[in-house]
Amino acid sequence: MPSPALPDAQIDAAVRHVETIAPELILAEVEQQKEANRPMLAEMNKDTSFGWLWRPAGMWPTLACISWYVAVRPLLNAALWSFGTAVQIEIGLNMPTFLTIFMTYADLYMGGNTVICAVKKEG
């Protein structure tokens, strides 16, 4: 790696300056994270557990299915093929059915909550 173009004394001074303000920078970052967490906690506390829990409970299995479908299964099939095996891993779900299920979940995730909130406000 090439050496920096700045003189060593200038680099040392910059490092010393950063070391003196590092605690304040860390505290500012912690405070920023606390403020970022506040709206999320308010969202969690204003509704039942199901109101916010169904989204991540659906995201992780969906991510696992997409990973299996797009990456893991093709890699396993390629490995099996490279070993000369005639066995290939088949998926139990065709792409149109999978996409229908995935898009239904995405529609509920993105639009369903908006519709529910709008109905609550009007009713």
PDB file of N, CA and C in Angstrom, residues 20-116:
ATOM      1  N   THR A  20      -9.082  12.645  20.804  1.00  0.00           N
ATOM      2  CA  THR A  20      -9.630  13.491  21.872  1.00  0.00           C
ATOM      3  C   THR A  20     -11.140  13.659  21.746  1.00  0.00           C
ATOM      4  N   ILE A  21     -11.671  13.632  20.523  1.00  0.00           N
ATOM      5  CA  ILE A  21     -13.120  13.814  20.359  1.00  0.00           C
ATOM      6  C   ILE A  21     -13.865  12.491  20.178  1.00  0.00           C
ATOM      7  N   ALA A  22     -13.152  11.375  20.198  1.00  0.00           N
ATOM      8  CA  ALA A  22     -13.797  10.069  19.980  1.00  0.00           C
ATOM      9  C   ALA A  22     -14.902   9.779  20.993  1.00  0.00           C
ATOM     10  N   PRO A  23     -14.710  10.037  22.299  1.00  0.00           N
ATOM     11  CA  PRO A  23     -15.811   9.751  23.233  1.00  0.00           C
ATOM     12  C   PRO A  23     -17.087  10.530  22.909  1.00  0.00           C
ATOM     13  N   GLU A  24     -16.938  11.794  22.521  1.00  0.00           N
ATOM     14  CA  GLU A  24     -18.117  12.578  22.165  1.00  0.00           C
ATOM     15  C   GLU A  24     -18.787  12.026  20.907  1.00  0.00           C
ATOM     16  N   LEU A  25     -17.978  11.587  19.942  1.00  0.00           N
ATOM     17  CA  LEU A  25     -18.542  11.007  18.723  1.00  0.00           C
ATOM     18  C   LEU A  25     -19.309   9.721  19.027  1.00  0.00           C
ATOM     19  N   ILE A  26     -18.755   8.904  19.914  1.00  0.00           N
ATOM     20  CA  ILE A  26     -19.423   7.652  20.283  1.00  0.00           C
ATOM     21  C   ILE A  26     -20.730   7.951  21.008  1.00  0.00           C
ATOM     22  N   LEU A  27     -20.708   8.894  21.945  1.00  0.00           N
ATOM     23  CA  LEU A  27     -21.938   9.259  22.654  1.00  0.00           C
ATOM     24  C   LEU A  27     -22.989   9.832  21.700  1.00  0.00           C
ATOM     25  N   ALA A  28     -22.550  10.626  20.736  1.00  0.00           N
ATOM     26  CA  ALA A  28     -23.493  11.173  19.755  1.00  0.00           C
ATOM     27  C   ALA A  28     -24.106  10.052  18.918  1.00  0.00           C
ATOM     28  N   GLU A  29     -23.320   9.062  18.571  1.00  0.00           N
ATOM     29  CA  GLU A  29     -23.835   7.922  17.806  1.00  0.00           C
ATOM     30  C   GLU A  29     -24.840   7.125  18.627  1.00  0.00           C
ATOM     31  N   VAL A  30     -24.550   6.933  19.908  1.00  0.00           N
ATOM     32  CA  VAL A  30     -25.479   6.208  20.786  1.00  0.00           C
ATOM     33  C   VAL A  30     -26.791   6.977  20.914  1.00  0.00           C
ATOM     34  N   GLU A  31     -26.717   8.290  21.095  1.00  0.00           N
ATOM     35  CA  GLU A  31     -27.931   9.105  21.187  1.00  0.00           C
ATOM     36  C   GLU A  31     -28.727   9.066  19.886  1.00  0.00           C
ATOM     37  N   GLN A  32     -28.023   9.093  18.765  1.00  0.00           N
ATOM     38  CA  GLN A  32     -28.700   9.018  17.473  1.00  0.00           C
ATOM     39  C   GLN A  32     -29.428   7.686  17.341  1.00  0.00           C
ATOM     40  N   GLN A  33     -28.812   6.606  17.799  1.00  0.00           N
ATOM     41  CA  GLN A  33     -29.457   5.294  17.721  1.00  0.00           C
ATOM     42  C   GLN A  33     -30.676   5.225  18.636  1.00  0.00           C
ATOM     43  N   LYS A  34     -30.577   5.839  19.820  1.00  0.00           N
ATOM     44  CA  LYS A  34     -31.735   5.874  20.724  1.00  0.00           C
ATOM     45  C   LYS A  34     -32.905   6.599  20.072  1.00  0.00           C
ATOM     46  N   GLU A  35     -32.612   7.722  19.422  1.00  0.00           N
ATOM     47  CA  GLU A  35     -33.668   8.482  18.753  1.00  0.00           C
ATOM     48  C   GLU A  35     -34.235   7.715  17.566  1.00  0.00           C
ATOM     49  N   ALA A  36     -33.392   6.957  16.882  1.00  0.00           N
ATOM     50  CA  ALA A  36     -33.879   6.148  15.763  1.00  0.00           C
ATOM     51  C   ALA A  36     -34.762   5.007  16.259  1.00  0.00           C
ATOM     52  N   ASN A  37     -34.479   4.487  17.444  1.00  0.00           N
ATOM     53  CA  ASN A  37     -35.275   3.387  17.999  1.00  0.00           C
ATOM     54  C   ASN A  37     -36.624   3.860  18.531  1.00  0.00           C
ATOM     55  N   ARG A  38     -36.723   5.103  18.919  1.00  0.00           N
ATOM     56  CA  ARG A  38     -37.952   5.614  19.539  1.00  0.00           C
ATOM     57  C   ARG A  38     -39.196   5.417  18.663  1.00  0.00           C
ATOM     58  N   PRO A  39     -39.187   5.780  17.363  1.00  0.00           N
ATOM     59  CA  PRO A  39     -40.395   5.552  16.558  1.00  0.00           C
ATOM     60  C   PRO A  39     -40.729   4.072  16.389  1.00  0.00           C
ATOM     61  N   MET A  40     -39.695   3.230  16.301  1.00  0.00           N
ATOM     62  CA  MET A  40     -39.956   1.795  16.172  1.00  0.00           C
ATOM     63  C   MET A  40     -40.614   1.244  17.426  1.00  0.00           C
ATOM     64  N   LEU A  41     -40.142   1.671  18.586  1.00  0.00           N
ATOM     65  CA  LEU A  41     -40.748   1.217  19.840  1.00  0.00           C
ATOM     66  C   LEU A  41     -42.171   1.743  19.978  1.00  0.00           C
ATOM     67  N   ALA A  42     -42.398   2.978  19.552  1.00  0.00           N
ATOM     68  CA  ALA A  42     -43.756   3.530  19.609  1.00  0.00           C
ATOM     69  C   ALA A  42     -44.690   2.734  18.708  1.00  0.00           C
ATOM     70  N   GLU A  43     -44.218   2.338  17.541  1.00  0.00           N
ATOM     71  CA  GLU A  43     -45.023   1.527  16.620  1.00  0.00           C
ATOM     72  C   GLU A  43     -45.352   0.176  17.245  1.00  0.00           C
ATOM     73  N   MET A  44     -44.380  -0.411  17.921  1.00  0.00           N
ATOM     74  CA  MET A  44     -44.599  -1.712  18.547  1.00  0.00           C
ATOM     75  C   MET A  44     -45.575  -1.609  19.713  1.00  0.00           C
ATOM     76  N   ASN A  45     -45.531  -0.518  20.449  1.00  0.00           N
ATOM     77  CA  ASN A  45     -46.372  -0.377  21.638  1.00  0.00           C
ATOM     78  C   ASN A  45     -47.802   0.050  21.328  1.00  0.00           C
ATOM     79  N   LYS A  46     -48.052   0.608  20.142  1.00  0.00           N
ATOM     80  CA  LYS A  46     -49.392   1.107  19.863  1.00  0.00           C
ATOM     81  C   LYS A  46     -50.339   0.026  19.368  1.00  0.00           C
ATOM     82  N   ASP A  47     -49.837  -1.144  19.049  1.00  0.00           N
ATOM     83  CA  ASP A  47     -50.661  -2.199  18.476  1.00  0.00           C
ATOM     84  C   ASP A  47     -50.405  -3.503  19.221  1.00  0.00           C
ATOM     85  N   THR A  48     -51.210  -4.505  18.925  1.00  0.00           N
ATOM     86  CA  THR A  48     -50.979  -5.827  19.510  1.00  0.00           C
ATOM     87  C   THR A  48     -49.717  -6.414  18.895  1.00  0.00           C
ATOM     88  N   SER A  49     -49.225  -7.468  19.503  1.00  0.00           N
ATOM     89  CA  SER A  49     -48.022  -8.112  18.966  1.00  0.00           C
ATOM     90  C   SER A  49     -48.236  -8.570  17.532  1.00  0.00           C
ATOM     91  N   PHE A  50     -49.409  -9.084  17.235  1.00  0.00           N
ATOM     92  CA  PHE A  50     -49.667  -9.552  15.876  1.00  0.00           C
ATOM     93  C   PHE A  50     -49.565  -8.419  14.868  1.00  0.00           C
ATOM     94  N   GLY A  51     -49.922  -7.208  15.287  1.00  0.00           N
ATOM     95  CA  GLY A  51     -49.908  -6.069  14.384  1.00  0.00           C
ATOM     96  C   GLY A  51     -48.547  -5.765  13.802  1.00  0.00           C
ATOM     97  N   TRP A  52     -47.494  -6.024  14.533  1.00  0.00           N
ATOM     98  CA  TRP A  52     -46.159  -5.775  14.001  1.00  0.00           C
ATOM     99  C   TRP A  52     -45.358  -7.055  13.812  1.00  0.00           C
ATOM    100  N   LEU A  53     -45.765  -8.138  14.458  1.00  0.00           N
ATOM    101  CA  LEU A  53     -44.967  -9.366  14.404  1.00  0.00           C
ATOM    102  C   LEU A  53     -45.168 -10.153  13.117  1.00  0.00           C
ATOM    103  N   TRP A  54     -46.316 -10.014  12.446  1.00  0.00           N
ATOM    104  CA  TRP A  54     -46.567 -10.809  11.251  1.00  0.00           C
ATOM    105  C   TRP A  54     -45.623 -10.437  10.118  1.00  0.00           C
ATOM    106  N   ARG A  55     -45.133  -9.201  10.107  1.00  0.00           N
ATOM    107  CA  ARG A  55     -44.263  -8.798   9.001  1.00  0.00           C
ATOM    108  C   ARG A  55     -42.915  -9.502   9.050  1.00  0.00           C
ATOM    109  N   PRO A  56     -42.164  -9.426  10.158  1.00  0.00           N
ATOM    110  CA  PRO A  56     -40.903 -10.178  10.161  1.00  0.00           C
ATOM    111  C   PRO A  56     -41.121 -11.686  10.158  1.00  0.00           C
ATOM    112  N   ALA A  57     -42.254 -12.141  10.725  1.00  0.00           N
ATOM    113  CA  ALA A  57     -42.536 -13.578  10.720  1.00  0.00           C
ATOM    114  C   ALA A  57     -42.769 -14.072   9.302  1.00  0.00           C
ATOM    115  N   GLY A  58     -43.159 -13.210   8.407  1.00  0.00           N
ATOM    116  CA  GLY A  58     -43.302 -13.593   7.008  1.00  0.00           C
ATOM    117  C   GLY A  58     -42.060 -13.321   6.187  1.00  0.00           C
ATOM    118  N   MET A  59     -41.291 -12.294   6.580  1.00  0.00           N
ATOM    119  CA  MET A  59     -40.104 -11.938   5.805  1.00  0.00           C
ATOM    120  C   MET A  59     -39.028 -13.015   5.845  1.00  0.00           C
ATOM    121  N   TRP A  60     -38.754 -13.554   7.031  1.00  0.00           N
ATOM    122  CA  TRP A  60     -37.665 -14.523   7.151  1.00  0.00           C
ATOM    123  C   TRP A  60     -37.945 -15.818   6.397  1.00  0.00           C
ATOM    124  N   PRO A  61     -39.134 -16.421   6.515  1.00  0.00           N
ATOM    125  CA  PRO A  61     -39.393 -17.606   5.677  1.00  0.00           C
ATOM    126  C   PRO A  61     -39.387 -17.278   4.180  1.00  0.00           C
ATOM    127  N   THR A  62     -39.882 -16.096   3.815  1.00  0.00           N
ATOM    128  CA  THR A  62     -39.856 -15.704   2.408  1.00  0.00           C
ATOM    129  C   THR A  62     -38.420 -15.565   1.923  1.00  0.00           C
ATOM    130  N   LEU A  63     -37.567 -14.947   2.719  1.00  0.00           N
ATOM    131  CA  LEU A  63     -36.157 -14.826   2.364  1.00  0.00           C
ATOM    132  C   LEU A  63     -35.511 -16.199   2.240  1.00  0.00           C
ATOM    133  N   ALA A  64     -35.844 -17.113   3.151  1.00  0.00           N
ATOM    134  CA  ALA A  64     -35.299 -18.472   3.077  1.00  0.00           C
ATOM    135  C   ALA A  64     -35.753 -19.165   1.799  1.00  0.00           C
ATOM    136  N   CYS A  65     -37.023 -19.013   1.438  1.00  0.00           N
ATOM    137  CA  CYS A  65     -37.536 -19.632   0.204  1.00  0.00           C
ATOM    138  C   CYS A  65     -36.851 -19.054  -1.031  1.00  0.00           C
ATOM    139  N   ILE A  66     -36.700 -17.741  -1.067  1.00  0.00           N
ATOM    140  CA  ILE A  66     -36.050 -17.117  -2.221  1.00  0.00           C
ATOM    141  C   ILE A  66     -34.594 -17.563  -2.305  1.00  0.00           C
ATOM    142  N   SER A  67     -33.907 -17.615  -1.168  1.00  0.00           N
ATOM    143  CA  SER A  67     -32.511 -18.062  -1.157  1.00  0.00           C
ATOM    144  C   SER A  67     -32.402 -19.495  -1.654  1.00  0.00           C
ATOM    145  N   TRP A  68     -33.311 -20.353  -1.191  1.00  0.00           N
ATOM    146  CA  TRP A  68     -33.297 -21.750  -1.620  1.00  0.00           C
ATOM    147  C   TRP A  68     -33.556 -21.843  -3.119  1.00  0.00           C
ATOM    148  N   TYR A  69     -34.555 -21.100  -3.576  1.00  0.00           N
ATOM    149  CA  TYR A  69     -34.982 -21.172  -4.968  1.00  0.00           C
ATOM    150  C   TYR A  69     -33.917 -20.609  -5.917  1.00  0.00           C
ATOM    151  N   VAL A  70     -33.314 -19.488  -5.542  1.00  0.00           N
ATOM    152  CA  VAL A  70     -32.438 -18.759  -6.450  1.00  0.00           C
ATOM    153  C   VAL A  70     -30.967 -19.142  -6.306  1.00  0.00           C
ATOM    154  N   ALA A  71     -30.515 -19.469  -5.095  1.00  0.00           N
ATOM    155  CA  ALA A  71     -29.079 -19.668  -4.889  1.00  0.00           C
ATOM    156  C   ALA A  71     -28.710 -21.075  -4.425  1.00  0.00           C
ATOM    157  N   VAL A  72     -29.291 -21.529  -3.336  1.00  0.00           N
ATOM    158  CA  VAL A  72     -28.827 -22.772  -2.706  1.00  0.00           C
ATOM    159  C   VAL A  72     -29.113 -23.983  -3.588  1.00  0.00           C
ATOM    160  N   ARG A  73     -30.356 -24.132  -4.038  1.00  0.00           N
ATOM    161  CA  ARG A  73     -30.719 -25.300  -4.844  1.00  0.00           C
ATOM    162  C   ARG A  73     -29.929 -25.358  -6.153  1.00  0.00           C
ATOM    163  N   PRO A  74     -29.787 -24.248  -6.905  1.00  0.00           N
ATOM    164  CA  PRO A  74     -28.967 -24.337  -8.120  1.00  0.00           C
ATOM    165  C   PRO A  74     -27.507 -24.693  -7.838  1.00  0.00           C
ATOM    166  N   LEU A  75     -26.958 -24.185  -6.737  1.00  0.00           N
ATOM    167  CA  LEU A  75     -25.574 -24.539  -6.398  1.00  0.00           C
ATOM    168  C   LEU A  75     -25.450 -26.015  -6.036  1.00  0.00           C
ATOM    169  N   LEU A  76     -26.415 -26.530  -5.271  1.00  0.00           N
ATOM    170  CA  LEU A  76     -26.391 -27.957  -4.942  1.00  0.00           C
ATOM    171  C   LEU A  76     -26.547 -28.811  -6.196  1.00  0.00           C
ATOM    172  N   ASN A  77     -27.438 -28.419  -7.086  1.00  0.00           N
ATOM    173  CA  ASN A  77     -27.609 -29.162  -8.331  1.00  0.00           C
ATOM    174  C   ASN A  77     -26.340 -29.119  -9.185  1.00  0.00           C
ATOM    175  N   ALA A  78     -25.673 -27.970  -9.215  1.00  0.00           N
ATOM    176  CA  ALA A  78     -24.416 -27.868  -9.963  1.00  0.00           C
ATOM    177  C   ALA A  78     -23.347 -28.761  -9.347  1.00  0.00           C
ATOM    178  N   ALA A  79     -23.296 -28.787  -8.013  1.00  0.00           N
ATOM    179  CA  ALA A  79     -22.323 -29.654  -7.343  1.00  0.00           C
ATOM    180  C   ALA A  79     -22.630 -31.121  -7.623  1.00  0.00           C
ATOM    181  N   LEU A  80     -23.895 -31.499  -7.543  1.00  0.00           N
ATOM    182  CA  LEU A  80     -24.271 -32.883  -7.839  1.00  0.00           C
ATOM    183  C   LEU A  80     -23.941 -33.241  -9.286  1.00  0.00           C
ATOM    184  N   TRP A  81     -24.214 -32.327 -10.201  1.00  0.00           N
ATOM    185  CA  TRP A  81     -23.916 -32.572 -11.608  1.00  0.00           C
ATOM    186  C   TRP A  81     -22.413 -32.714 -11.829  1.00  0.00           C
ATOM    187  N   SER A  82     -21.613 -31.884 -11.134  1.00  0.00           N
ATOM    188  CA  SER A  82     -20.156 -31.952 -11.310  1.00  0.00           C
ATOM    189  C   SER A  82     -19.576 -33.257 -10.775  1.00  0.00           C
ATOM    190  N   PHE A  83     -20.253 -33.881  -9.811  1.00  0.00           N
ATOM    191  CA  PHE A  83     -19.813 -35.179  -9.299  1.00  0.00           C
ATOM    192  C   PHE A  83     -20.304 -36.330 -10.170  1.00  0.00           C
ATOM    193  N   GLY A  84     -21.038 -36.013 -11.218  1.00  0.00           N
ATOM    194  CA  GLY A  84     -21.514 -37.034 -12.130  1.00  0.00           C
ATOM    195  C   GLY A  84     -22.776 -37.738 -11.674  1.00  0.00           C
ATOM    196  N   THR A  85     -23.456 -37.179 -10.707  1.00  0.00           N
ATOM    197  CA  THR A  85     -24.682 -37.786 -10.199  1.00  0.00           C
ATOM    198  C   THR A  85     -25.852 -37.387 -11.090  1.00  0.00           C
ATOM    199  N   ALA A  86     -26.722 -38.333 -11.351  1.00  0.00           N
ATOM    200  CA  ALA A  86     -27.911 -38.037 -12.155  1.00  0.00           C
ATOM    201  C   ALA A  86     -29.019 -37.442 -11.295  1.00  0.00           C
ATOM    202  N   VAL A  87     -28.823 -37.419  -9.985  1.00  0.00           N
ATOM    203  CA  VAL A  87     -29.838 -36.905  -9.065  1.00  0.00           C
ATOM    204  C   VAL A  87     -29.809 -35.377  -9.086  1.00  0.00           C
ATOM    205  N   GLN A  88     -30.959 -34.783  -9.207  1.00  0.00           N
ATOM    206  CA  GLN A  88     -31.097 -33.334  -9.133  1.00  0.00           C
ATOM    207  C   GLN A  88     -32.189 -33.013  -8.124  1.00  0.00           C
ATOM    208  N   ILE A  89     -32.007 -31.948  -7.375  1.00  0.00           N
ATOM    209  CA  ILE A  89     -32.988 -31.537  -6.374  1.00  0.00           C
ATOM    210  C   ILE A  89     -34.089 -30.760  -7.083  1.00  0.00           C
ATOM    211  N   GLU A  90     -35.283 -31.253  -6.960  1.00  0.00           N
ATOM    212  CA  GLU A  90     -36.433 -30.576  -7.553  1.00  0.00           C
ATOM    213  C   GLU A  90     -37.147 -29.784  -6.464  1.00  0.00           C
ATOM    214  N   ILE A  91     -37.709 -28.682  -6.860  1.00  0.00           N
ATOM    215  CA  ILE A  91     -38.458 -27.873  -5.908  1.00  0.00           C
ATOM    216  C   ILE A  91     -39.926 -28.279  -6.002  1.00  0.00           C
ATOM    217  N   GLY A  92     -40.607 -28.254  -4.895  1.00  0.00           N
ATOM    218  CA  GLY A  92     -41.996 -28.691  -4.876  1.00  0.00           C
ATOM    219  C   GLY A  92     -42.984 -27.631  -5.314  1.00  0.00           C
ATOM    220  N   LEU A  93     -42.476 -26.507  -5.789  1.00  0.00           N
ATOM    221  CA  LEU A  93     -43.339 -25.380  -6.123  1.00  0.00           C
ATOM    222  C   LEU A  93     -42.835 -24.760  -7.419  1.00  0.00           C
ATOM    223  N   ASN A  94     -43.718 -24.583  -8.379  1.00  0.00           N
ATOM    224  CA  ASN A  94     -43.265 -23.953  -9.620  1.00  0.00           C
ATOM    225  C   ASN A  94     -43.177 -22.435  -9.429  1.00  0.00           C
ATOM    226  N   MET A  95     -42.479 -21.783 -10.340  1.00  0.00           N
ATOM    227  CA  MET A  95     -42.217 -20.352 -10.197  1.00  0.00           C
ATOM    228  C   MET A  95     -43.495 -19.506 -10.182  1.00  0.00           C
ATOM    229  N   PRO A  96     -44.478 -19.729 -11.059  1.00  0.00           N
ATOM    230  CA  PRO A  96     -45.689 -18.889 -10.994  1.00  0.00           C
ATOM    231  C   PRO A  96     -46.424 -18.995  -9.653  1.00  0.00           C
ATOM    232  N   THR A  97     -46.505 -20.197  -9.098  1.00  0.00           N
ATOM    233  CA  THR A  97     -47.175 -20.361  -7.804  1.00  0.00           C
ATOM    234  C   THR A  97     -46.388 -19.661  -6.705  1.00  0.00           C
ATOM    235  N   PHE A  98     -45.067 -19.826  -6.732  1.00  0.00           N
ATOM    236  CA  PHE A  98     -44.233 -19.165  -5.729  1.00  0.00           C
ATOM    237  C   PHE A  98     -44.384 -17.651  -5.819  1.00  0.00           C
ATOM    238  N   LEU A  99     -44.344 -17.118  -7.038  1.00  0.00           N
ATOM    239  CA  LEU A  99     -44.466 -15.664  -7.195  1.00  0.00           C
ATOM    240  C   LEU A  99     -45.841 -15.166  -6.764  1.00  0.00           C
ATOM    241  N   THR A 100     -46.883 -15.964  -6.988  1.00  0.00           N
ATOM    242  CA  THR A 100     -48.219 -15.575  -6.532  1.00  0.00           C
ATOM    243  C   THR A 100     -48.261 -15.473  -5.014  1.00  0.00           C
ATOM    244  N   ILE A 101     -47.699 -16.461  -4.343  1.00  0.00           N
ATOM    245  CA  ILE A 101     -47.658 -16.440  -2.876  1.00  0.00           C
ATOM    246  C   ILE A 101     -46.822 -15.258  -2.386  1.00  0.00           C
ATOM    247  N   PHE A 102     -45.656 -15.063  -2.995  1.00  0.00           N
ATOM    248  CA  PHE A 102     -44.762 -13.988  -2.582  1.00  0.00           C
ATOM    249  C   PHE A 102     -45.403 -12.620  -2.811  1.00  0.00           C
ATOM    250  N   MET A 103     -46.023 -12.427  -3.957  1.00  0.00           N
ATOM    251  CA  MET A 103     -46.622 -11.124  -4.249  1.00  0.00           C
ATOM    252  C   MET A 103     -47.854 -10.863  -3.387  1.00  0.00           C
ATOM    253  N   THR A 104     -48.586 -11.907  -3.022  1.00  0.00           N
ATOM    254  CA  THR A 104     -49.705 -11.723  -2.095  1.00  0.00           C
ATOM    255  C   THR A 104     -49.187 -11.230  -0.752  1.00  0.00           C
ATOM    256  N   TYR A 105     -48.114 -11.856  -0.265  1.00  0.00           N
ATOM    257  CA  TYR A 105     -47.507 -11.404   0.988  1.00  0.00           C
ATOM    258  C   TYR A 105     -47.006  -9.961   0.849  1.00  0.00           C
ATOM    259  N   ALA A 106     -46.324  -9.661  -0.259  1.00  0.00           N
ATOM    260  CA  ALA A 106     -45.798  -8.309  -0.453  1.00  0.00           C
ATOM    261  C   ALA A 106     -46.930  -7.285  -0.520  1.00  0.00           C
ATOM    262  N   ASP A 107     -48.025  -7.639  -1.188  1.00  0.00           N
ATOM    263  CA  ASP A 107     -49.176  -6.723  -1.241  1.00  0.00           C
ATOM    264  C   ASP A 107     -49.743  -6.468   0.145  1.00  0.00           C
ATOM    265  N   LEU A 108     -49.887  -7.524   0.930  1.00  0.00           N
ATOM    266  CA  LEU A 108     -50.392  -7.350   2.292  1.00  0.00           C
ATOM    267  C   LEU A 108     -49.419  -6.536   3.131  1.00  0.00           C
ATOM    268  N   TYR A 109     -48.138  -6.805   2.963  1.00  0.00           N
ATOM    269  CA  TYR A 109     -47.121  -6.094   3.736  1.00  0.00           C
ATOM    270  C   TYR A 109     -47.103  -4.614   3.374  1.00  0.00           C
ATOM    271  N   MET A 110     -47.099  -4.320   2.090  1.00  0.00           N
ATOM    272  CA  MET A 110     -46.958  -2.929   1.664  1.00  0.00           C
ATOM    273  C   MET A 110     -48.276  -2.170   1.675  1.00  0.00           C
ATOM    274  N   GLY A 111     -49.342  -2.791   1.229  1.00  0.00           N
ATOM    275  CA  GLY A 111     -50.592  -2.071   1.092  1.00  0.00           C
ATOM    276  C   GLY A 111     -51.639  -2.425   2.123  1.00  0.00           C
ATOM    277  N   GLY A 112     -51.590  -3.641   2.625  1.00  0.00           N
ATOM    278  CA  GLY A 112     -52.617  -4.085   3.561  1.00  0.00           C
ATOM    279  C   GLY A 112     -52.641  -3.276   4.835  1.00  0.00           C
ATOM    280  N   ASN A 113     -51.483  -2.978   5.377  1.00  0.00           N
ATOM    281  CA  ASN A 113     -51.411  -2.206   6.606  1.00  0.00           C
ATOM    282  C   ASN A 113     -51.936  -0.792   6.375  1.00  0.00           C
ATOM    283  N   THR A 114     -51.663  -0.236   5.203  1.00  0.00           N
ATOM    284  CA  THR A 114     -52.164   1.094   4.868  1.00  0.00           C
ATOM    285  C   THR A 114     -53.687   1.091   4.806  1.00  0.00           C
ATOM    286  N   VAL A 115     -54.253   0.052   4.196  1.00  0.00           N
ATOM    287  CA  VAL A 115     -55.710  -0.052   4.099  1.00  0.00           C
ATOM    288  C   VAL A 115     -56.321  -0.199   5.484  1.00  0.00           C
ATOM    289  N   ILE A 116     -55.722  -1.035   6.322  1.00  0.00           N
ATOM    290  CA  ILE A 116     -56.231  -1.234   7.685  1.00  0.00           C
ATOM    291  C   ILE A 116     -56.215   0.088   8.450  1.00  0.00           C
TER     292      ILE A 116
END
